[in-house]
Amino acid sequence: MNITRENIDELNAVVKVDIAKEDYSDKVEKILSDYRKSANIPGFRKGHVPMSLVKKQYGKAVLVDEVNKLLQDAIGKYLVEEKLDVLGNPLPKPQDDLDWDSDAFSFEFELGLAPEFDVKLKSKKAITHYNIIADDKMINNQVDHIRKQYGKLISQEEVSKESEITGKFSNEAEGIENVATFTLDRLKGKSNPKMVIGTKVGDVVTFKTKGLFNDDHDLMTFLKVSHDDVHGLDVEVTFEVSEINKRELADLDQELFDKLFGKGIVTTVTELKEKIKADSEKQFTQQGDQKLLNDVTEYLVENTKFDLPATFLQKWMQTAGEEPMTEEQAKEEYEKSEKSMRYQLIEGKLIQEHNLQVQFEDLKAYAMEMIKGQMAQFGQMNPTEKELEDIAARILSNQDEVKRLSEQLMSQKLLDLYKREANLKTKEITYDDFVKEFYS
């Protein structure tokens, strides 16, 4: 067997594989001999079928199969030995005139080669890393929410500004019929709350859905309308009052603190607010880090310049999936996924250059820390090392979970690298301002 390569350019090459009779003949003969021993052909005893008949019936199929196995094995070894970094898989060139009655064969494969490039983490313009904080307004709102959540409901005769009302929204034509509970501060403007204040159980009020709630997404919750239908919904709905309550706020006392955090962990309102602030900002850290990860990724893709073997990749995409694609479909798919391909190459380069490997011990420690955090959410604050190890062992026995956690851990390693090496500036921002700036 002889393998040669012709480089078309820096990103494309053609590999030629020449296979001689001696490369496959012994294997083919052995397989045909085994067939002869077990073949059931009418008119011949088992094991006494003439070899000429076996070759006539099975010879070409066995030859084709063995040559294809040789090809796949040879190409795989060649790519490893030559240390060729290829994109996609080698594509066989069509050979309509291939003569399987010949003794020697030649095959050609197109290769798409990975580009050479450098990755520069230090941008000229600093990338912002947002430090999201819980301000006094947010903390006080959270305290109010806790007091409402753990407070007592007191039945009322009629609706007041402070009421929590339950009733049924209806519109037969739109298929709306849903029971909902809400406070009047969810209603938008001044006229909507006024229409309800003073009503009693059994009274019916007619609302317009447009501008009914401060947040249009409340229509999804309270009227059970789909996300696609909720935007721009402008119809009338009736609301029949079925229950009126006023919520008496819970006292900020030791009984409430113990119920929230465990006995004696929080003992004063000041400590409560400090705990809310610390817990909130711990969660916000993840959102700030995710924003940083997204921004650095965007910077790297936009500023790391290299070409890709686009024509080869589009041709490869036509046959790589479960369903074959047309040339036009493959071109469209390539355009959608080009940015992702570029980042995968950049990420691979960073992982290699900075030796960011995920070792099993790292993965185990990461899984145990994740489990510990999840258990804490359910009040299990001090699990034993053995408990954590046993749960981690069960999780890591599932290959899908191993893949998912490995990807999460690698993202964390890349994030740590960006924090060390990238040109960053820190900006403090409240959670409300962060949401308004990036998610409104």
Short mmCIF file of C-alpha atoms in Angstrom, two decimals:
data_model
loop_
_atom_site.label_atom_id
_atom_site.label_comp_id
_atom_site.label_asym_id
_atom_site.label_seq_id
_atom_site.Cartn_x
_atom_site.Cartn_y
_atom_site.Cartn_z
CA MET A 1 0.00 0.00 0.00
CA ASN A 2 1.22 3.46 -0.86
CA ILE A 3 -0.19 6.80 0.43
CA THR A 4 0.74 10.18 -1.02
CA ARG A 5 -0.57 13.68 -0.36
CA GLU A 6 -0.87 16.72 -2.61
CA ASN A 7 -1.46 20.05 -0.87
CA ILE A 8 -3.80 22.13 -3.01
CA ASP A 9 -3.36 25.16 -0.73
CA GLU A 10 -2.97 25.84 3.00
CA LEU A 11 -6.49 24.61 3.75
CA ASN A 12 -7.11 21.85 1.21
CA ALA A 13 -5.28 18.64 0.27
CA VAL A 14 -5.88 15.41 -1.64
CA VAL A 15 -4.65 12.07 -0.31
CA LYS A 16 -4.15 9.20 -2.78
CA VAL A 17 -4.20 5.60 -1.52
CA ASP A 18 -2.84 2.86 -3.83
CA ILE A 19 -3.82 -0.68 -2.81
CA ALA A 20 -2.08 -3.71 -4.36
CA LYS A 21 -3.33 -7.31 -4.46
CA GLU A 22 -0.96 -8.43 -1.71
CA ASP A 23 -2.56 -5.90 0.67
CA TYR A 24 -5.90 -7.69 0.72
CA SER A 25 -5.60 -11.13 -0.95
CA ASP A 26 -4.72 -13.19 2.16
CA LYS A 27 -7.62 -11.72 4.15
CA VAL A 28 -10.09 -12.22 1.29
CA GLU A 29 -8.95 -15.83 0.79
CA LYS A 30 -9.34 -16.61 4.51
CA ILE A 31 -12.87 -15.17 4.64
CA LEU A 32 -13.91 -17.09 1.52
CA SER A 33 -12.44 -20.30 2.98
CA ASP A 34 -14.53 -19.77 6.13
CA TYR A 35 -17.61 -19.16 3.95
CA ARG A 36 -16.91 -22.41 2.10
CA LYS A 37 -16.92 -24.39 5.36
CA SER A 38 -20.32 -23.07 6.42
CA ALA A 39 -22.06 -22.31 3.09
CA ASN A 40 -25.40 -24.05 2.40
CA ILE A 41 -25.70 -24.29 -1.38
CA PRO A 42 -28.22 -26.73 -2.91
CA GLY A 43 -26.54 -29.76 -4.55
CA PHE A 44 -23.42 -29.68 -2.37
CA ARG A 45 -22.64 -31.09 1.04
CA LYS A 46 -21.76 -28.56 3.71
CA GLY A 47 -18.00 -27.88 3.57
CA HIS A 48 -17.62 -29.38 0.06
CA VAL A 49 -18.77 -26.45 -2.07
CA PRO A 50 -16.18 -25.75 -4.85
CA MET A 51 -14.10 -22.63 -4.08
CA SER A 52 -14.80 -21.34 -7.60
CA LEU A 53 -18.53 -21.27 -6.82
CA VAL A 54 -17.93 -19.54 -3.46
CA LYS A 55 -15.77 -16.90 -5.17
CA LYS A 56 -18.37 -16.40 -7.87
CA GLN A 57 -21.16 -15.94 -5.31
CA TYR A 58 -19.37 -14.02 -2.55
CA GLY A 59 -15.98 -12.95 -3.91
CA LYS A 60 -16.74 -9.41 -5.07
CA ALA A 61 -18.74 -8.47 -1.95
CA VAL A 62 -15.94 -9.73 0.31
CA LEU A 63 -13.32 -7.91 -1.78
CA VAL A 64 -15.22 -4.60 -1.64
CA ASP A 65 -15.75 -4.95 2.11
CA GLU A 66 -12.10 -5.73 2.86
CA VAL A 67 -10.74 -2.97 0.61
CA ASN A 68 -13.05 -0.44 2.33
CA LYS A 69 -11.85 -1.61 5.76
CA LEU A 70 -8.24 -1.26 4.60
CA LEU A 71 -8.95 2.24 3.31
CA GLN A 72 -10.56 3.48 6.55
CA ASP A 73 -7.77 2.00 8.64
CA ALA A 74 -5.03 3.38 6.39
CA ILE A 75 -6.49 6.91 6.26
CA GLY A 76 -6.95 6.99 10.04
CA LYS A 77 -3.37 5.89 10.72
CA TYR A 78 -2.02 8.29 8.09
CA LEU A 79 -3.73 11.32 9.68
CA VAL A 80 -2.32 10.37 13.10
CA GLU A 81 1.22 9.64 11.86
CA GLU A 82 1.37 12.82 9.77
CA LYS A 83 -0.18 14.82 12.64
CA LEU A 84 -2.71 16.37 10.27
CA ASP A 85 -5.34 18.51 11.96
CA VAL A 86 -8.37 18.06 9.70
CA LEU A 87 -11.88 19.53 9.79
CA GLY A 88 -14.82 17.21 9.20
CA ASN A 89 -13.92 13.83 7.71
CA PRO A 90 -11.96 12.86 4.58
CA LEU A 91 -14.28 12.93 1.56
CA PRO A 92 -13.80 10.17 -1.07
CA LYS A 93 -13.67 11.45 -4.61
CA PRO A 94 -16.33 9.82 -6.81
CA GLN A 95 -15.02 6.95 -9.01
CA ASP A 96 -17.76 5.82 -11.35
CA ASP A 97 -15.32 3.85 -13.53
CA LEU A 98 -13.75 1.82 -10.70
CA ASP A 99 -13.00 -1.74 -11.96
CA TRP A 100 -13.38 -4.25 -9.11
CA ASP A 101 -12.12 -7.03 -11.41
CA SER A 102 -8.69 -5.41 -11.37
CA ASP A 103 -5.97 -6.49 -8.92
CA ALA A 104 -4.85 -2.98 -7.90
CA PHE A 105 -6.94 0.03 -6.89
CA SER A 106 -6.39 3.75 -6.39
CA PHE A 107 -8.59 5.99 -4.26
CA GLU A 108 -8.47 9.73 -3.61
CA PHE A 109 -9.76 11.63 -0.61
CA GLU A 110 -10.25 15.37 -0.15
CA LEU A 111 -9.10 16.84 3.16
CA GLY A 112 -10.08 20.11 4.79
CA LEU A 113 -7.13 21.30 6.89
CA ALA A 114 -7.44 23.33 10.09
CA PRO A 115 -5.97 26.82 9.70
CA GLU A 116 -2.91 28.13 11.52
CA PHE A 117 -3.60 31.18 13.67
CA ASP A 118 -2.68 32.96 16.91
CA VAL A 119 -5.09 33.88 19.70
CA LYS A 120 -4.57 37.17 21.51
CA LEU A 121 -6.52 37.46 24.76
CA LYS A 122 -5.34 41.01 25.47
CA SER A 123 -7.75 43.32 23.66
CA LYS A 124 -6.85 46.97 23.10
CA LYS A 125 -10.18 48.05 24.55
CA ALA A 126 -10.92 46.58 27.98
CA ILE A 127 -13.85 44.17 28.23
CA THR A 128 -16.25 44.92 31.09
CA HIS A 129 -16.70 42.40 33.87
CA TYR A 130 -19.91 43.32 35.68
CA ASN A 131 -20.00 43.05 39.47
CA ILE A 132 -23.73 42.83 40.12
CA ILE A 133 -24.79 44.03 43.56
CA ALA A 134 -27.98 43.87 45.58
CA ASP A 135 -28.84 47.48 46.51
CA ASP A 136 -30.97 48.62 49.47
CA LYS A 137 -34.11 48.85 47.33
CA MET A 138 -33.80 45.25 46.21
CA ILE A 139 -32.99 43.97 49.71
CA ASN A 140 -35.95 45.83 51.24
CA ASN A 141 -38.25 44.46 48.50
CA GLN A 142 -37.00 40.97 49.31
CA VAL A 143 -37.70 41.51 53.01
CA ASP A 144 -41.23 42.68 52.13
CA HIS A 145 -41.70 39.62 49.92
CA ILE A 146 -40.63 37.32 52.76
CA ARG A 147 -43.01 39.02 55.19
CA LYS A 148 -45.88 38.64 52.70
CA GLN A 149 -44.99 35.05 51.90
CA TYR A 150 -44.99 34.02 55.56
CA GLY A 151 -47.79 36.35 56.64
CA LYS A 152 -51.44 35.50 57.46
CA LEU A 153 -54.41 35.93 55.14
CA ILE A 154 -57.35 37.83 56.62
CA SER A 155 -60.67 37.69 54.77
CA GLN A 156 -62.20 41.06 53.67
CA GLU A 157 -65.73 42.11 52.77
CA GLU A 158 -64.65 44.31 49.84
CA VAL A 159 -61.53 45.04 47.79
CA SER A 160 -59.11 47.71 49.06
CA LYS A 161 -55.72 48.90 47.78
CA GLU A 162 -53.93 46.32 49.95
CA SER A 163 -56.15 43.39 48.92
CA GLU A 164 -55.08 40.10 47.42
CA ILE A 165 -57.96 39.03 45.18
CA THR A 166 -58.90 35.76 43.52
CA GLY A 167 -61.28 35.50 40.60
CA LYS A 168 -61.94 34.10 37.14
CA PHE A 169 -60.91 35.83 33.90
CA SER A 170 -63.19 34.96 30.97
CA ASN A 171 -63.55 35.62 27.25
CA GLU A 172 -65.49 32.89 25.46
CA ALA A 173 -64.46 33.95 21.93
CA GLU A 174 -60.74 33.86 22.82
CA GLY A 175 -61.06 30.66 24.85
CA ILE A 176 -59.98 32.46 28.04
CA GLU A 177 -61.24 30.96 31.30
CA ASN A 178 -58.75 30.96 34.17
CA VAL A 179 -58.78 31.48 37.91
CA ALA A 180 -55.98 33.78 39.15
CA THR A 181 -54.81 35.39 42.38
CA PHE A 182 -52.96 38.72 42.41
CA THR A 183 -52.47 41.99 44.30
CA LEU A 184 -53.66 45.32 42.92
CA ASP A 185 -50.13 46.65 42.48
CA ARG A 186 -49.79 44.26 39.51
CA LEU A 187 -52.46 46.24 37.62
CA LYS A 188 -51.19 49.01 35.37
CA GLY A 189 -52.12 52.69 35.75
CA LYS A 190 -54.72 54.23 38.04
CA SER A 191 -57.99 53.32 36.32
CA ASN A 192 -57.57 49.53 36.41
CA PRO A 193 -57.18 49.29 40.23
CA LYS A 194 -60.05 51.81 40.72
CA MET A 195 -62.40 49.49 38.77
CA VAL A 196 -61.84 46.73 41.35
CA ILE A 197 -61.63 48.72 44.60
CA GLY A 198 -64.92 48.47 46.47
CA THR A 199 -66.11 45.31 44.69
CA LYS A 200 -67.34 42.28 46.66
CA VAL A 201 -67.40 38.53 46.14
CA GLY A 202 -69.63 37.75 43.12
CA ASP A 203 -69.12 41.17 41.45
CA VAL A 204 -67.97 41.18 37.81
CA VAL A 205 -65.58 43.76 36.31
CA THR A 206 -64.75 44.14 32.61
CA PHE A 207 -61.12 44.90 31.71
CA LYS A 208 -59.26 45.55 28.45
CA THR A 209 -56.25 43.27 28.18
CA LYS A 210 -54.12 45.95 26.50
CA GLY A 211 -52.30 47.77 29.31
CA LEU A 212 -53.95 45.66 32.00
CA PHE A 213 -50.78 44.63 33.86
CA ASN A 214 -47.46 46.39 34.48
CA ASP A 215 -45.76 43.39 32.86
CA ASP A 216 -47.47 42.00 29.74
CA HIS A 217 -46.11 38.56 30.61
CA ASP A 218 -48.54 38.52 33.58
CA LEU A 219 -51.25 37.97 30.94
CA MET A 220 -49.62 34.60 30.23
CA THR A 221 -49.86 33.64 33.91
CA PHE A 222 -53.22 35.09 34.89
CA LEU A 223 -55.16 34.53 31.65
CA LYS A 224 -53.28 31.38 30.50
CA VAL A 225 -52.48 32.90 27.10
CA SER A 226 -49.54 31.61 25.01
CA HIS A 227 -46.35 33.65 24.64
CA ASP A 228 -47.00 34.15 20.92
CA ASP A 229 -50.54 35.43 21.52
CA VAL A 230 -49.89 37.62 24.56
CA HIS A 231 -48.02 40.43 22.76
CA GLY A 232 -50.48 42.87 21.26
CA LEU A 233 -53.51 41.09 22.77
CA ASP A 234 -56.31 43.68 22.79
CA VAL A 235 -59.65 42.19 23.86
CA GLU A 236 -62.12 42.59 26.71
CA VAL A 237 -62.20 40.07 29.56
CA THR A 238 -64.57 39.77 32.48
CA PHE A 239 -63.26 39.17 35.99
CA GLU A 240 -65.60 37.65 38.57
CA VAL A 241 -64.38 38.17 42.16
CA SER A 242 -64.47 34.95 44.20
CA GLU A 243 -62.22 35.70 47.19
CA ILE A 244 -60.86 38.84 48.89
CA ASN A 245 -58.07 38.75 51.43
CA LYS A 246 -55.63 41.09 53.08
CA ARG A 247 -52.24 39.69 53.91
CA GLU A 248 -51.00 40.53 57.38
CA LEU A 249 -47.21 40.80 57.19
CA ALA A 250 -45.17 38.34 59.24
CA ASP A 251 -43.19 39.79 62.15
CA LEU A 252 -39.43 39.96 61.69
CA ASP A 253 -38.74 37.87 64.77
CA GLN A 254 -36.58 34.91 65.75
CA GLU A 255 -39.30 32.41 64.85
CA LEU A 256 -39.28 33.67 61.24
CA PHE A 257 -35.45 33.82 61.06
CA ASP A 258 -35.18 30.21 62.28
CA LYS A 259 -37.83 29.09 59.81
CA LEU A 260 -35.90 30.71 56.95
CA PHE A 261 -32.29 29.81 57.76
CA GLY A 262 -32.18 27.31 60.62
CA LYS A 263 -31.99 27.80 64.38
CA GLY A 264 -29.80 30.71 65.50
CA ILE A 265 -28.08 31.38 62.16
CA VAL A 266 -29.75 34.82 61.80
CA THR A 267 -30.78 36.74 64.92
CA THR A 268 -31.39 40.36 63.82
CA VAL A 269 -32.95 42.28 60.92
CA THR A 270 -29.47 43.59 60.06
CA GLU A 271 -28.17 40.02 59.81
CA LEU A 272 -31.23 39.08 57.72
CA LYS A 273 -30.46 41.84 55.21
CA GLU A 274 -26.78 40.88 55.14
CA LYS A 275 -27.77 37.26 54.46
CA ILE A 276 -30.14 38.28 51.66
CA LYS A 277 -27.43 40.49 50.15
CA ALA A 278 -24.76 37.73 50.32
CA ASP A 279 -27.04 35.01 48.90
CA SER A 280 -28.32 37.28 46.11
CA GLU A 281 -24.86 38.44 45.06
CA LYS A 282 -23.61 34.85 45.01
CA GLN A 283 -26.28 34.11 42.39
CA PHE A 284 -25.53 37.36 40.55
CA THR A 285 -21.86 36.34 40.26
CA GLN A 286 -22.91 33.53 37.92
CA GLN A 287 -24.81 35.99 35.71
CA GLY A 288 -21.91 38.44 35.64
CA ASP A 289 -19.50 35.61 34.77
CA GLN A 290 -21.79 34.33 32.00
CA LYS A 291 -21.94 37.84 30.51
CA LEU A 292 -18.14 38.02 30.63
CA LEU A 293 -17.83 34.59 28.99
CA ASN A 294 -20.19 35.68 26.20
CA ASP A 295 -18.38 38.99 25.68
CA VAL A 296 -14.90 37.44 25.54
CA THR A 297 -16.19 34.76 23.16
CA GLU A 298 -17.63 37.48 20.91
CA TYR A 299 -14.35 39.41 21.02
CA LEU A 300 -12.26 36.34 20.17
CA VAL A 301 -14.46 35.32 17.22
CA GLU A 302 -14.49 38.87 15.81
CA ASN A 303 -10.78 39.54 16.28
CA THR A 304 -9.06 36.20 15.61
CA LYS A 305 -8.67 36.21 11.84
CA PHE A 306 -8.25 33.03 9.78
CA ASP A 307 -9.80 31.39 6.73
CA LEU A 308 -11.70 28.13 6.68
CA PRO A 309 -11.92 25.55 3.85
CA ALA A 310 -15.50 26.71 3.21
CA THR A 311 -16.09 24.82 -0.04
CA PHE A 312 -14.86 21.55 1.47
CA LEU A 313 -16.92 21.99 4.63
CA GLN A 314 -20.09 22.71 2.67
CA LYS A 315 -19.48 19.59 0.57
CA TRP A 316 -18.84 17.56 3.73
CA MET A 317 -22.06 18.86 5.34
CA GLN A 318 -24.08 17.51 2.41
CA THR A 319 -23.41 13.93 3.51
CA ALA A 320 -22.42 14.24 7.22
CA GLY A 321 -25.89 14.36 8.77
CA GLU A 322 -28.63 11.77 9.09
CA GLU A 323 -30.39 13.30 6.09
CA PRO A 324 -28.43 14.34 2.98
CA MET A 325 -28.48 18.06 2.11
CA THR A 326 -28.63 19.83 -1.22
CA GLU A 327 -25.79 22.17 -2.13
CA GLU A 328 -28.00 25.16 -1.27
CA GLN A 329 -29.02 23.69 2.11
CA ALA A 330 -25.40 22.94 2.99
CA LYS A 331 -24.37 26.51 2.12
CA GLU A 332 -27.12 27.90 4.33
CA GLU A 333 -26.19 25.56 7.20
CA TYR A 334 -22.53 26.52 6.88
CA GLU A 335 -23.36 30.22 7.14
CA LYS A 336 -25.39 29.53 10.31
CA SER A 337 -22.67 27.47 11.97
CA GLU A 338 -19.49 29.24 10.76
CA LYS A 339 -19.24 31.41 13.87
CA SER A 340 -19.59 28.36 16.12
CA MET A 341 -16.92 26.48 14.14
CA ARG A 342 -14.55 29.40 14.49
CA TYR A 343 -15.01 29.54 18.25
CA GLN A 344 -14.51 25.77 18.58
CA LEU A 345 -11.14 26.12 16.84
CA ILE A 346 -10.19 29.12 19.01
CA GLU A 347 -11.28 27.30 22.15
CA GLY A 348 -9.28 24.23 21.13
CA LYS A 349 -6.20 26.39 20.61
CA LEU A 350 -6.57 28.01 24.05
CA ILE A 351 -7.09 24.63 25.73
CA GLN A 352 -3.95 23.28 24.07
CA GLU A 353 -1.74 26.34 24.66
CA HIS A 354 -2.75 26.72 28.32
CA ASN A 355 -3.01 22.98 29.06
CA LEU A 356 -6.60 23.23 30.28
CA GLN A 357 -7.33 19.55 30.80
CA VAL A 358 -10.29 18.09 32.70
CA GLN A 359 -8.89 15.35 34.94
CA PHE A 360 -11.15 12.83 36.68
CA GLU A 361 -10.24 14.14 40.14
CA ASP A 362 -11.15 17.68 39.04
CA LEU A 363 -14.46 16.41 37.69
CA LYS A 364 -15.21 14.50 40.89
CA ALA A 365 -14.45 17.55 43.07
CA TYR A 366 -16.60 19.75 40.78
CA ALA A 367 -19.50 17.27 40.98
CA MET A 368 -19.26 17.08 44.79
CA GLU A 369 -19.29 20.87 45.12
CA MET A 370 -22.35 21.07 42.84
CA ILE A 371 -24.13 18.37 44.89
CA LYS A 372 -23.27 20.18 48.13
CA GLY A 373 -24.82 23.39 46.79
CA GLN A 374 -27.99 21.59 45.69
CA MET A 375 -28.35 19.87 49.07
CA ALA A 376 -27.96 23.21 50.85
CA GLN A 377 -30.98 24.54 48.94
CA PHE A 378 -33.07 21.83 50.61
CA GLY A 379 -31.73 22.54 54.08
CA GLN A 380 -29.04 19.83 54.18
CA MET A 381 -26.17 22.08 55.23
CA ASN A 382 -23.58 19.56 56.42
CA PRO A 383 -23.54 16.39 54.31
CA THR A 384 -20.72 13.93 55.08
CA GLU A 385 -17.84 13.37 52.68
CA LYS A 386 -19.07 9.81 52.12
CA GLU A 387 -22.58 11.01 51.19
CA LEU A 388 -21.12 13.44 48.65
CA GLU A 389 -18.75 10.81 47.21
CA ASP A 390 -21.53 8.21 46.87
CA ILE A 391 -23.83 10.62 45.01
CA ALA A 392 -20.94 11.83 42.81
CA ALA A 393 -20.04 8.21 41.95
CA ARG A 394 -23.62 7.55 40.78
CA ILE A 395 -23.66 10.71 38.67
CA LEU A 396 -20.26 10.03 37.12
CA SER A 397 -21.31 6.50 36.12
CA ASN A 398 -23.63 8.13 33.56
CA GLN A 399 -21.69 9.08 30.40
CA ASP A 400 -24.17 11.80 29.44
CA GLU A 401 -23.70 13.42 32.85
CA VAL A 402 -19.91 13.11 32.57
CA LYS A 403 -20.04 14.90 29.20
CA ARG A 404 -22.31 17.65 30.56
CA LEU A 405 -20.24 18.26 33.68
CA SER A 406 -16.97 18.14 31.71
CA GLU A 407 -18.26 20.89 29.42
CA GLN A 408 -19.33 22.99 32.42
CA LEU A 409 -15.95 22.51 34.09
CA MET A 410 -14.06 23.41 30.91
CA SER A 411 -16.18 26.58 30.62
CA GLN A 412 -15.17 27.42 34.19
CA LYS A 413 -11.48 26.82 33.37
CA LEU A 414 -11.76 29.08 30.32
CA LEU A 415 -13.52 31.73 32.41
CA ASP A 416 -10.70 31.60 34.99
CA LEU A 417 -8.19 31.97 32.14
CA TYR A 418 -10.02 35.03 30.79
CA LYS A 419 -10.07 36.60 34.25
CA ARG A 420 -6.29 36.13 34.51
CA GLU A 421 -5.18 36.96 30.98
CA ALA A 422 -7.76 39.17 29.25
CA ASN A 423 -7.82 42.96 29.43
CA LEU A 424 -10.76 43.48 31.79
CA LYS A 425 -12.28 46.35 33.73
CA THR A 426 -14.74 45.84 36.57
CA LYS A 427 -17.98 47.80 36.70
CA GLU A 428 -20.33 47.70 39.68
CA ILE A 429 -23.99 47.64 38.70
CA THR A 430 -27.26 46.95 40.48
CA TYR A 431 -29.23 43.90 39.43
CA ASP A 432 -32.15 46.02 38.15
CA ASP A 433 -29.82 48.14 36.00
CA PHE A 434 -28.07 45.00 34.71
CA VAL A 435 -31.39 43.50 33.62
CA LYS A 436 -32.56 46.77 32.02
CA GLU A 437 -29.30 47.22 30.10
CA PHE A 438 -28.93 43.70 28.72
CA TYR A 439 -32.27 41.88 28.86
CA SER A 440 -34.99 44.51 28.39
#
